[in-house]
Coordinates of C-alpha atoms in Angstrom, one line a residue:
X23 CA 16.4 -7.8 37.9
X24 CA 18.2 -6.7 34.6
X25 CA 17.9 -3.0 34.5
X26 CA 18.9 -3.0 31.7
X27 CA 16.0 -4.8 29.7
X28 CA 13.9 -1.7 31.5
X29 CA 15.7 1.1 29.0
X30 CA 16.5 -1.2 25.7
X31 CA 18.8 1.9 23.6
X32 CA 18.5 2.7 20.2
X33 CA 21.2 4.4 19.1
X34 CA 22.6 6.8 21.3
X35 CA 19.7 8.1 23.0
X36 CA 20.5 8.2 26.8
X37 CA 18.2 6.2 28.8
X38 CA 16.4 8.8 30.5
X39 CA 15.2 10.2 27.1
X40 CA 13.4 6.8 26.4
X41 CA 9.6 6.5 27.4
X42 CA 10.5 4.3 30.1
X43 CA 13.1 6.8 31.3
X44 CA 10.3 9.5 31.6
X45 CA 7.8 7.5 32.7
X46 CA 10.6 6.3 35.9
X47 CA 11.7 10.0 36.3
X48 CA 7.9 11.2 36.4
X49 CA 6.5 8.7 38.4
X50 CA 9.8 9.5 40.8
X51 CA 8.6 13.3 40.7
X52 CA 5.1 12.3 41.4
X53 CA 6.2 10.4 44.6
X54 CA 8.0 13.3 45.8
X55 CA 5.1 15.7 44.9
X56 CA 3.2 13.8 47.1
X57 CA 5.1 13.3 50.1
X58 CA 7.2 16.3 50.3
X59 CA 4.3 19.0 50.8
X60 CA 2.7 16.3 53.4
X61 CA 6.3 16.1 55.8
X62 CA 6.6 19.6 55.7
X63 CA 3.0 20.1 56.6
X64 CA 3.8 17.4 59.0
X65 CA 6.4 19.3 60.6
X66 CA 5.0 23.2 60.7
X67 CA 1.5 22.2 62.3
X68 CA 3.6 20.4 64.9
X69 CA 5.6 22.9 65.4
X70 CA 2.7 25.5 65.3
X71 CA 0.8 23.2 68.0
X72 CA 3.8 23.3 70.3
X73 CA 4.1 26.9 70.4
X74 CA 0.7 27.5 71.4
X75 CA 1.1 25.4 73.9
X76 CA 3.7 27.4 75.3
X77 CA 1.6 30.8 75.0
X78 CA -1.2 29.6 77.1
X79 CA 0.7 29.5 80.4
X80 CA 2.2 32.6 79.5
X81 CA -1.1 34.2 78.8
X82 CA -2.8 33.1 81.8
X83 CA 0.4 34.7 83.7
X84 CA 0.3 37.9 82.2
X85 CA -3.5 38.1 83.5
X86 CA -2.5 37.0 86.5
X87 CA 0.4 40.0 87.0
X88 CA -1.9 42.2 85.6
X89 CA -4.7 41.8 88.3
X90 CA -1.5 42.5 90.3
X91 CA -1.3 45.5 88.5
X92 CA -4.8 46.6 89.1
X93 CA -4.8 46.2 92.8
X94 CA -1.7 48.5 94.2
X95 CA 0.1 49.7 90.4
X96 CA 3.4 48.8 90.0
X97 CA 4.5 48.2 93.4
X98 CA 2.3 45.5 94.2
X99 CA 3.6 44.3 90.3
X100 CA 7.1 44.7 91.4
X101 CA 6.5 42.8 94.5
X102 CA 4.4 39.8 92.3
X103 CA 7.0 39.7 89.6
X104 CA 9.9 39.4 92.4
X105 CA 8.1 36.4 93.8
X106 CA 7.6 34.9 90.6
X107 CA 11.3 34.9 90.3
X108 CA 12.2 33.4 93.3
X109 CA 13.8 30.0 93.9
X110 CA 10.8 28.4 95.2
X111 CA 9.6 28.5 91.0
X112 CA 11.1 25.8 89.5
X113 CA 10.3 26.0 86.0
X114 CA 11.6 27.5 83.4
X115 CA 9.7 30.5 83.0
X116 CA 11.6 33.9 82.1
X117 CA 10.3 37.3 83.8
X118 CA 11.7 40.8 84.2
X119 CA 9.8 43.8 85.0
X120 CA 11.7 47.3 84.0
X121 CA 10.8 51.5 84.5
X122 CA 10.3 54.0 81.9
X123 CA 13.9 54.5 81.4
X124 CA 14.6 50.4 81.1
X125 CA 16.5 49.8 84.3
X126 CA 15.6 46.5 86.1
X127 CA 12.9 46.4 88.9
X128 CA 12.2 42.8 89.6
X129 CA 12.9 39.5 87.8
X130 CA 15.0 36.5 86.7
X131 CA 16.5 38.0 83.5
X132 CA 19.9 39.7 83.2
X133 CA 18.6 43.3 81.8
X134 CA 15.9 44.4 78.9
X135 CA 16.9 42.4 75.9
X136 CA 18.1 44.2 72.8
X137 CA 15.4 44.1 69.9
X138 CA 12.4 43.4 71.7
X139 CA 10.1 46.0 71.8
X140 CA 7.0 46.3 74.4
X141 CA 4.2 46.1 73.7
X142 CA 4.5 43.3 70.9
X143 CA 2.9 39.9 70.2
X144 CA 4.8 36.5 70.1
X145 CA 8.5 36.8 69.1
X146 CA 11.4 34.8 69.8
X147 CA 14.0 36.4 71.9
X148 CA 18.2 35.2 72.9
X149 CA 17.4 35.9 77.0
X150 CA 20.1 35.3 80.1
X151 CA 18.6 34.2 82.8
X152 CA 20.3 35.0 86.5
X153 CA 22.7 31.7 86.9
X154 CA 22.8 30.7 83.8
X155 CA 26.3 30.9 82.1
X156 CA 24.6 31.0 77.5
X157 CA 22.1 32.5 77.0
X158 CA 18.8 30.4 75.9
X159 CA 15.8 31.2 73.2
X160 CA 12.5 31.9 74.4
X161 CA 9.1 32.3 73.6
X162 CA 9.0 36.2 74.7
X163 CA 5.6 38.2 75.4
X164 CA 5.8 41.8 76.7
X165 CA 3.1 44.4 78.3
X166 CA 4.1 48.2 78.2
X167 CA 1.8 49.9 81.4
X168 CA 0.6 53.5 81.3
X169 CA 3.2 54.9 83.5
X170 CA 6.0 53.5 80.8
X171 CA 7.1 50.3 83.1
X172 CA 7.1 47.3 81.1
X173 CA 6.8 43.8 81.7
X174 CA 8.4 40.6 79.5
X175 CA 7.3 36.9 80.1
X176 CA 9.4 34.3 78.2
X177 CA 8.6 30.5 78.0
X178 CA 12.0 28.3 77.2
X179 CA 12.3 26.6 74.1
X180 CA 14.2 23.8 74.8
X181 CA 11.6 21.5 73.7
X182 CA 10.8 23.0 70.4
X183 CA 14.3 22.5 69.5
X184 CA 14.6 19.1 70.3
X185 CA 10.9 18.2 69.1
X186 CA 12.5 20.2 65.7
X187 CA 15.3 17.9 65.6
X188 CA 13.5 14.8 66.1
X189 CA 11.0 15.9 63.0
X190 CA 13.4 16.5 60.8
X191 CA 15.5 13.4 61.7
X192 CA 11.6 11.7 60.6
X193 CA 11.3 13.6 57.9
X194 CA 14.4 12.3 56.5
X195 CA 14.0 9.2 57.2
X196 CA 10.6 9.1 55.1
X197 CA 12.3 10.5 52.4
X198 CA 15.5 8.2 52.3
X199 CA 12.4 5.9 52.7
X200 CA 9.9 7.2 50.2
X201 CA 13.4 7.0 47.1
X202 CA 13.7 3.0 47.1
X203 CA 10.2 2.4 47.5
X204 CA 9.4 5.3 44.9
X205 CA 12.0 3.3 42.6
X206 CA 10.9 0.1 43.5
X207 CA 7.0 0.9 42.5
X208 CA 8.4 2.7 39.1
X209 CA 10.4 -0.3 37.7
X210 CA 7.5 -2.2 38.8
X211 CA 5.3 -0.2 36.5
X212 CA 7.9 0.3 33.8
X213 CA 7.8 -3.5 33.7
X214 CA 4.4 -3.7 33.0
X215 CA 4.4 -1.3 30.5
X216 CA 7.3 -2.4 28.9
X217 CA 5.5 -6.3 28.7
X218 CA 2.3 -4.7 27.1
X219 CA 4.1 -2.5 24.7
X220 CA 6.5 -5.5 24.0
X221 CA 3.5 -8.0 23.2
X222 CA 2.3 -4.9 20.7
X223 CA 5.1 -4.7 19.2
X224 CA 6.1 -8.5 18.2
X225 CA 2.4 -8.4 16.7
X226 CA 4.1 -4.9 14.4
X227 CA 6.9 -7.2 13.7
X228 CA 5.4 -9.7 12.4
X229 CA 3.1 -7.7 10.3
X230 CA 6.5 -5.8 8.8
X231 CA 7.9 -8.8 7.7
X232 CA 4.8 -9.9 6.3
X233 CA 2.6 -12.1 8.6
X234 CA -0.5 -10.1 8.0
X235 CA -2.0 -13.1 9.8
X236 CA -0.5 -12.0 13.5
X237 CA -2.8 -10.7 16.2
X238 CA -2.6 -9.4 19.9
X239 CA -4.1 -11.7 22.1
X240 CA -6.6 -10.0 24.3
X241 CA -8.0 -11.1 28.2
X242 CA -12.0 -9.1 27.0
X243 CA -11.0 -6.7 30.5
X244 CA -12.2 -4.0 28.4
X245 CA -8.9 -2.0 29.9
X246 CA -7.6 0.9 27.9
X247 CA -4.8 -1.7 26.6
X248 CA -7.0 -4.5 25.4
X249 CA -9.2 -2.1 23.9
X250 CA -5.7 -0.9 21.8
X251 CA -5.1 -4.4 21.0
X252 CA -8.8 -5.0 20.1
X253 CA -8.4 -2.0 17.8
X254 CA -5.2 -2.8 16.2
X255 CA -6.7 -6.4 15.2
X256 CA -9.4 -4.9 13.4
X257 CA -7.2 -2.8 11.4
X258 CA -5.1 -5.8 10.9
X259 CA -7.9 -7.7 9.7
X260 CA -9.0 -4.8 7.2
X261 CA -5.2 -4.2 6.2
X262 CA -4.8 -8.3 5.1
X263 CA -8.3 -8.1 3.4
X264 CA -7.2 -5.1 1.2
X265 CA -4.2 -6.9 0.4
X266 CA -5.4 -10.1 -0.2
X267 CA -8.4 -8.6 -3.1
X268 CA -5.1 -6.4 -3.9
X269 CA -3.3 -9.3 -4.8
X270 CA -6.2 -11.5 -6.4
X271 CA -6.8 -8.9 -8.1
X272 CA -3.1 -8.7 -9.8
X273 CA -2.7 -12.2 -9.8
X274 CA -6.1 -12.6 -11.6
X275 CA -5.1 -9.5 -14.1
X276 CA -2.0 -11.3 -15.1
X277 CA -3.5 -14.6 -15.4
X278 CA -6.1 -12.9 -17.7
X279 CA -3.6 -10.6 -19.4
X280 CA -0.7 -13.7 -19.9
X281 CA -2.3 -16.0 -22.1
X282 CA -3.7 -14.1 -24.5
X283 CA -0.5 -12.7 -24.6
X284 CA 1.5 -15.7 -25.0
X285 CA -1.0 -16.9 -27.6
X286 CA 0.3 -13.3 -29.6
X287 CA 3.3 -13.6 -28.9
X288 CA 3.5 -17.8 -30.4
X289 CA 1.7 -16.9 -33.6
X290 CA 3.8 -13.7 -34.2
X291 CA 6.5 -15.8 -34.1
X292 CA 4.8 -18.4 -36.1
X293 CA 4.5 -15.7 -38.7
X294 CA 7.5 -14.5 -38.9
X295 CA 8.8 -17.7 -39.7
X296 CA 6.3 -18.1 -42.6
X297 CA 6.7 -15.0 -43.8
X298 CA 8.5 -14.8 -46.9
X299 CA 8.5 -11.2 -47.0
X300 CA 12.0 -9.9 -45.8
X301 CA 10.4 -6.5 -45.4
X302 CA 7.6 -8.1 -42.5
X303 CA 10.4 -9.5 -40.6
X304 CA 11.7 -6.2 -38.6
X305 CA 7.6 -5.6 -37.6
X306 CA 7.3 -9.0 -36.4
X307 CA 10.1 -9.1 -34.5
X308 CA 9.6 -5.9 -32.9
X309 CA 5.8 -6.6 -31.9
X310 CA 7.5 -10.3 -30.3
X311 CA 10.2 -8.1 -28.4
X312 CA 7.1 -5.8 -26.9
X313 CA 5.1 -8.4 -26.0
X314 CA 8.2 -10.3 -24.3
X315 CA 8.9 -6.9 -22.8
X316 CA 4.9 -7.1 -21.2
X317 CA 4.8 -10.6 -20.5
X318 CA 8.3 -10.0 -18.4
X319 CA 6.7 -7.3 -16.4
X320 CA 3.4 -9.4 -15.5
X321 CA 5.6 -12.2 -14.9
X322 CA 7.8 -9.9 -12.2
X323 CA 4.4 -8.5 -11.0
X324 CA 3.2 -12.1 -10.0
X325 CA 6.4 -12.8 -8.6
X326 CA 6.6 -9.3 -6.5
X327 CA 2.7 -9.9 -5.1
X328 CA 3.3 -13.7 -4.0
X329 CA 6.8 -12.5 -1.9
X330 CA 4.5 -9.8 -0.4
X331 CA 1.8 -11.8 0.5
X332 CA 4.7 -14.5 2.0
X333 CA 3.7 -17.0 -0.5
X334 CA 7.1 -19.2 -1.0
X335 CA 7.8 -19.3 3.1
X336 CA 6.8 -23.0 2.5
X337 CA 9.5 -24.0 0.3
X338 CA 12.6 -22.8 2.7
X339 CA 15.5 -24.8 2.7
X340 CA 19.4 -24.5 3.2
X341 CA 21.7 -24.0 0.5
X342 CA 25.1 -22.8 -0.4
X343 CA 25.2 -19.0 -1.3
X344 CA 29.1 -19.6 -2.8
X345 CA 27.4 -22.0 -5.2
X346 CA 24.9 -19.8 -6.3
X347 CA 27.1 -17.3 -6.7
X348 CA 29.1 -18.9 -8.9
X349 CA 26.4 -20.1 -11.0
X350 CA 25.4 -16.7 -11.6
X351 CA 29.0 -15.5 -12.0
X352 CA 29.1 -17.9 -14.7
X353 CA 25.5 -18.0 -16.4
X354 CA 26.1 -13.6 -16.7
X355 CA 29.9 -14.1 -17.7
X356 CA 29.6 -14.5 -21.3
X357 CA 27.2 -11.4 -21.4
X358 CA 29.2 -9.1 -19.4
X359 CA 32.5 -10.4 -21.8
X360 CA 30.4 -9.2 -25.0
X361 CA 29.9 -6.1 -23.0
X362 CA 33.5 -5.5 -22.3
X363 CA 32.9 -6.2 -18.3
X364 CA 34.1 -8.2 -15.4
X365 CA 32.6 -9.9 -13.2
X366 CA 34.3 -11.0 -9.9
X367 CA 33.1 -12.2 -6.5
X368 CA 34.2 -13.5 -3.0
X369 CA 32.3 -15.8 -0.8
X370 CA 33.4 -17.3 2.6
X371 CA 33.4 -21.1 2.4
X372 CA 30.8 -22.9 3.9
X373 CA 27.7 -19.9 3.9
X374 CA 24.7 -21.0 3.8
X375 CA 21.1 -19.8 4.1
X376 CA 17.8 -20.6 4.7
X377 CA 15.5 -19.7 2.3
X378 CA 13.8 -20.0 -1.2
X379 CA 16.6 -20.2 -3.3
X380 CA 14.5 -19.8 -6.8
X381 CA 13.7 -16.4 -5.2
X382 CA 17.0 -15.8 -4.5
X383 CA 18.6 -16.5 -6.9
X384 CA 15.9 -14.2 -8.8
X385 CA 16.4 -11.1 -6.9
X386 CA 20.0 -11.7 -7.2
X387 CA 20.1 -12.0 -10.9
X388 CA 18.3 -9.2 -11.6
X389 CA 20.7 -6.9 -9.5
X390 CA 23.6 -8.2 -11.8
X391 CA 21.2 -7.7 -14.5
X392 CA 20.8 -3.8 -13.1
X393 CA 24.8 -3.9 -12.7
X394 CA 25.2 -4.9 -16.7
X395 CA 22.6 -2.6 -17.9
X396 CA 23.5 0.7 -16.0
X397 CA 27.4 0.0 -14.3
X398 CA 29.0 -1.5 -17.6
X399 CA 31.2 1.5 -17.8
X400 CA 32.7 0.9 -15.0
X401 CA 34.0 -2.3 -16.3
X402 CA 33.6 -4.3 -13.5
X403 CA 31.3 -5.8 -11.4
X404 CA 31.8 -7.3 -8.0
X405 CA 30.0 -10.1 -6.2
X406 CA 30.6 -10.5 -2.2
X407 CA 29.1 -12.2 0.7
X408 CA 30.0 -12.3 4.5
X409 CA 28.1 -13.5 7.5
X410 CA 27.4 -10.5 9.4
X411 CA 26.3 -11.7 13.2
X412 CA 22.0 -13.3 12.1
X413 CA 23.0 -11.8 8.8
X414 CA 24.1 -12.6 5.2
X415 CA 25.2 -9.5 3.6
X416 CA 25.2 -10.4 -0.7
X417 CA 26.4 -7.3 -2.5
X418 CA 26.1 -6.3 -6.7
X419 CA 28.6 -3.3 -7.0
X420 CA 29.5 -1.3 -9.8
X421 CA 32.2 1.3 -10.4
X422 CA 29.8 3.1 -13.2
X423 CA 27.8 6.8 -12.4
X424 CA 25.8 5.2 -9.2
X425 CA 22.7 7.1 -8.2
X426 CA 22.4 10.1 -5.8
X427 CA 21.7 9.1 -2.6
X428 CA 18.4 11.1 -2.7
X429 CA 16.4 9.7 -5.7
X430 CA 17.5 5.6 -4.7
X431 CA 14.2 5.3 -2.8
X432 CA 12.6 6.5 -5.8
X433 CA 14.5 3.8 -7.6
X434 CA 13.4 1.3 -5.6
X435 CA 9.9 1.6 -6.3
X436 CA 7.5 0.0 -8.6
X437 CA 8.0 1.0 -12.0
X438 CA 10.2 3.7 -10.5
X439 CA 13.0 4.0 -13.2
X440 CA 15.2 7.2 -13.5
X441 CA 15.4 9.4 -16.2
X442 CA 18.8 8.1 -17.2
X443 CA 17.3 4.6 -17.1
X444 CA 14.4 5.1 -19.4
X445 CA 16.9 5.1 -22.3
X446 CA 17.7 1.7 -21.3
X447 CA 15.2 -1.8 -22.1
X448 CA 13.6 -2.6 -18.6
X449 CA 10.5 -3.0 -16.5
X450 CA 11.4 -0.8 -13.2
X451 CA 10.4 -3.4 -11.4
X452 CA 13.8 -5.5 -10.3
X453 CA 14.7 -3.8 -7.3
X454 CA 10.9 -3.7 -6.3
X455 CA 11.1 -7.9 -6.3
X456 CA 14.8 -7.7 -5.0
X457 CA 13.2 -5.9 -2.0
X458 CA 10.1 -8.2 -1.8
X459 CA 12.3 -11.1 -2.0
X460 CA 14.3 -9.7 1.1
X461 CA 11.7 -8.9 3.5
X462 CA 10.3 -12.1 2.4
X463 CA 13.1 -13.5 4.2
X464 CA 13.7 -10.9 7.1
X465 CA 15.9 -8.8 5.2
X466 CA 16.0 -6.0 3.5
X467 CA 17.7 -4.4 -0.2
X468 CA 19.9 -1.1 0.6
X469 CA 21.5 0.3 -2.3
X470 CA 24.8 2.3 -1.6
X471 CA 27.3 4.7 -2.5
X472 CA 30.5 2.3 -3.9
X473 CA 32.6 5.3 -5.1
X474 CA 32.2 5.4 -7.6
X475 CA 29.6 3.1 -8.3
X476 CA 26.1 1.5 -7.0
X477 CA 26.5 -1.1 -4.6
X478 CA 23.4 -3.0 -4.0
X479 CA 23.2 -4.8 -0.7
X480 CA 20.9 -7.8 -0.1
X481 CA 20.3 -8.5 3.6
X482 CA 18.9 -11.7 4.9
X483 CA 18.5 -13.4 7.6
X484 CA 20.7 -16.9 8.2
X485 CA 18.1 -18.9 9.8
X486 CA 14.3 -17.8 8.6
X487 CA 11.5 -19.9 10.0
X488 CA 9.3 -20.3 7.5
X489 CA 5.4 -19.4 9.1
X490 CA 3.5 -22.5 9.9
X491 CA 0.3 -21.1 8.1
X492 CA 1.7 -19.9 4.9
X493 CA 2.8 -22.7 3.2
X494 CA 2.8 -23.8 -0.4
X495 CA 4.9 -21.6 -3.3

C-alpha cells in the first residue's frame, strides 16, 4: 500500500493539513472517542461490582457482632470478636475491637489504625494484621457503641488489586488494538474518498483544458456522491451549451461582419487606384488601414473561439520547434533591422512537439510581434526553448519597460491593452489567442519579469493527445 498516494502534497503543505490528513486524524479521534469512555466504564463498574461484593460479608458480620452486642454489651462483644480472631477462621477477614480511650480489647489487628475514624462508611485503610510482617489494604468498616468502644471490620483487597491489574493489562491491549485497526479502517476510507474525488476531478481536468464534452460516470445509487456527479454533469451540459451559442454566435458575427468588409476594403482599394486625385489618396488609404485593422481583430476573434472550443485538436502532428523558430527569426528579421533590433534565439537540437503548428506558429508570432511593438527599445529580442520534464518552455523576451507584475493579467485579457499600449496600432487580442493556443495544447502563457524586460513564456505540453471527438480544424 503506497501511503503516499493517500496524502498527494501540493507545495509545502504538511500532510496532515490535507483533507485526507484530517479526515485520517478525525476518524483516529473518533475511534478513540468511542472506545476510550467504554474501557474505562469497563473497568470502574468492575471495580465497583467487586467492592460490593466485599461489603456484604462484612455487613452481614457487623449485624452479627452487634446482636452480640445487644445480648451481654461489650463483654459478650469482646468475647465474640476474640473468637472471630482465632486460628480456627481461616479467611482473611480483619477485626479489632478497642475502649473509649483506643487501647486494644480483642482482635486480629496490630492497634487502632491512624486516619480511620469510627463511625464512618466504606474507606480504604493500610492495616497489620497479628503475623503478618507488611502491612496489607483493606476494605475497612467501623461501628462506634454508646459506651465509646468501637469496633473495625476490614475485608482484604488482594483481589481488587490483582483483578485491577489484569483490567488495565485488557484495557491496554484494546487500545494497542483499537490504533492499527483504527488506522487500518481510516486509510481504508481515505482510499475511497480519495478514488471518488480523484474520478471528480479528472472530469475538472478535462473541462480546464477544454473538453467541455467530459462527464462523471454515475452507478443511479442515488448516494450523496452520485448525486454530486449527477449535478456536476448538468452544469457541464449547461456550461458547453452557453459556450457553443457563445461561439456560433461570434463565429456567425464575423462571418457576417467579414465579407462585407472585405468587399469595402477591395473597392477602397480599387478606388484609390483609379483615383486621380492626389488629394483622395491619404482618405483612402486610411479608411483601407481601419478596415484591415477590423478585419484583423475578427480574424483573431475566430481564431481565439475555435482554440477555446478545441477546434484544431484534429490536425496535431510532430514538428521541429528549432525550425519554426528559425523561420520566424528570419520572416521578423528584416522588420526588427528597420527597427534598429535584434533578434536572437537558442533551441536544443532535436525538440519537437505535438501539436497544431499553424496555431503555433500564430501565437508565437504574435508574441514577437508584441516584443517589436512594445520591447524595441531594448534592442533586442531573445528566442529560447528547452524541454522542461512533459514540458516545452518557448520564451519572447525583451530588455524594454516590461509590465508590472500586477496589471499582466489585465494584459492578458481580451481587448485588454494598457494605457501605454493604446498609443501603439493593435487589437489587444494577441496574448488572449497566445493563451487559447496554449491551453489548447495543455499549456499555458505566463508573462514574466526579464529585468529588465517582458519575457513571455509559452508552455506546452510534448506529447498532446488530440481528443477523439473533436476533430476537424
Amino acid at each position: 500500500m503506497n501511503l503516499a498516494s493517500l496524502f498527494p502534497r501540493r507545495g509545502r503543505r504538511a500532510p496532515w493539513r490535507s483533507t485526507a490528513g484530517r479526515f485520517l486524524l478525525l476518524y483516529m479521534a473518533l475511534c478513540f472517542a468511542c472506545t476510550v469512555p467504554a474501557l474505562l466504564y469497563v473497568y470502574f463498574e468492575t471495580d465497583r461490582i467487586l467492592l460490593s461484593n466485599f461489603q456484604r460479608p462484612l455487613e452481614h458480620e457487623q449485624g452479627h457482632l452487634l446482636s452480640h452486642y445487644n445480648r451481654g454489651g461489650i463483654p459478650n462483644l469482646s468475647k465474640a470478636v476474640a473468637d472471630r480472631a482465632g486460628p480456627e477462621y481461616k479467611d482473611d477477614t480483619a477485626i479489632l475491637l478497642v475502649d473509649a480511650r483506643g487501647r486494644k480489647l480483642a482482635g486480629n489487628i496490630v492497634a487502632w489504625p491512624r486516619g480511620v475514624r469510627a463511625p464512618a462508611q466504606w474507606q480504604t485503610s493500610l492495616l497489620h494484621r497479628l503475623g503478618r510482617v507488611r502491612g496489607e489494604e483493606f476494605l475497612v468498616l467501623t461501628t462506634r457503641y454508646p459506651t465509646g468502644e468501637q469496633l473495625l471490620l476490614g475485608g482484604l483487597l488482594d483481589n481488587r488489586i490483582q483483578m485491577q491489574l489484569a483490567l488495565l493489562r485488557g484495557l491496554a491491549g484494546a487500545l494497542a488494538l483499537a490504533i492499527p485497526i483504527g488506522l487500518l479502517g481510516s486509510i481504508v476510507l481515505v482510499r475511497e474518498m480519495n478514488r471518488m474525488v480523484e474520478t471528480i476531478s479528472r472530469v475538472g481536468e478535462h473541462v480546464g483544458a477544454g473538453d467541455l464534452r467530459r462527464r462523471a460516470e454515475t452507478d443511479g445509487s442515488g448516494d450523496p456522491v452520485d448525486r454530486l456527479k449527477a449535478s456536476l454533469n448538468a452544469m457541464l451540459d449547461r456550461i458547453e451549451a452557453l459556450v457553443e451559442e457563445h461561439r456560433t454566435l461570434t463565429d456567425a458575427l464575423a462571418h457576417d461582419l467579414r465579407s462585407p468588409l472585405t468587399r469595402i476594403h477591395i473597392q477602397v482599394t480599387e478606388a484609390l487606384a483609379a483615383s486621380p486625385d492626389p488629394a483622395s489618396h491619404a482618405r483612402f488609404e486610411a479608411i483601407a488601414h481601419e478596415v484591415g485593422i477590423v478585419l484583423h481583430m475578427l480574424e483573431s476573434a475566430l481564431e481565439i473561439s475555435r482554440a477555446e472550443a478545441g477546434v484544431g485538436r484534429g490536425t496535431f502532428e510532430r514538428f521541429d520547434l528549432g525550425a519554426m523558430l528559425a523561420d520566424l527569426r528570419e520572416i521578423y528579421q528584416p522588420l526588427a533591422c528597420a527597427g534598429g533590433v535584434k533578434i536572437t534565439g537558442t533551441c536544443a537540437p532535436g525538440l519537437d512537439v505535438h501539436g497544431n503548428r499553424a496555431l503555433v506558429a500564430r501565437a508565437l508570432a504574435n508574441l514577437i510581434d508584441n516584443a517589436l511593438k512594445y520591447g524595441a527599445e531594448g534592442g533586442v529580442i531573445v528566442l529560447e526553448a528547452e524541454a522542461v520534464g512533459a514540458e516545452v518552455h518557448i520564451c519572447v523576451a525583451d530588455r524594454a519597460g516590461g509590465i508590472p507584475a500586477a496589471r499582466r493579467d489585465e494584459a492578458m485579457r481580451k481587448f485588454g491593452r494598457l494605457d501605454a499600449a493604446r498609443s501603439t496600432p493593435g487589437t489587444g487580442l494577441g496574448l488572449s489567442l497566445a493563451s487559447a493556443v496554449a491551453s489548447l495544447h495543455g499549456g499555458r502563457l505566463e508573462l514574466e519579469d526579464n529585468d529588465p524586460g517582458l519575457r513571455a513564456r509559452l508552455v506546452l505540453l510534448r506529447q498532446s493527445a488530440p481528443l477523439p471527438d473533436q476533430q476537424g480544424a
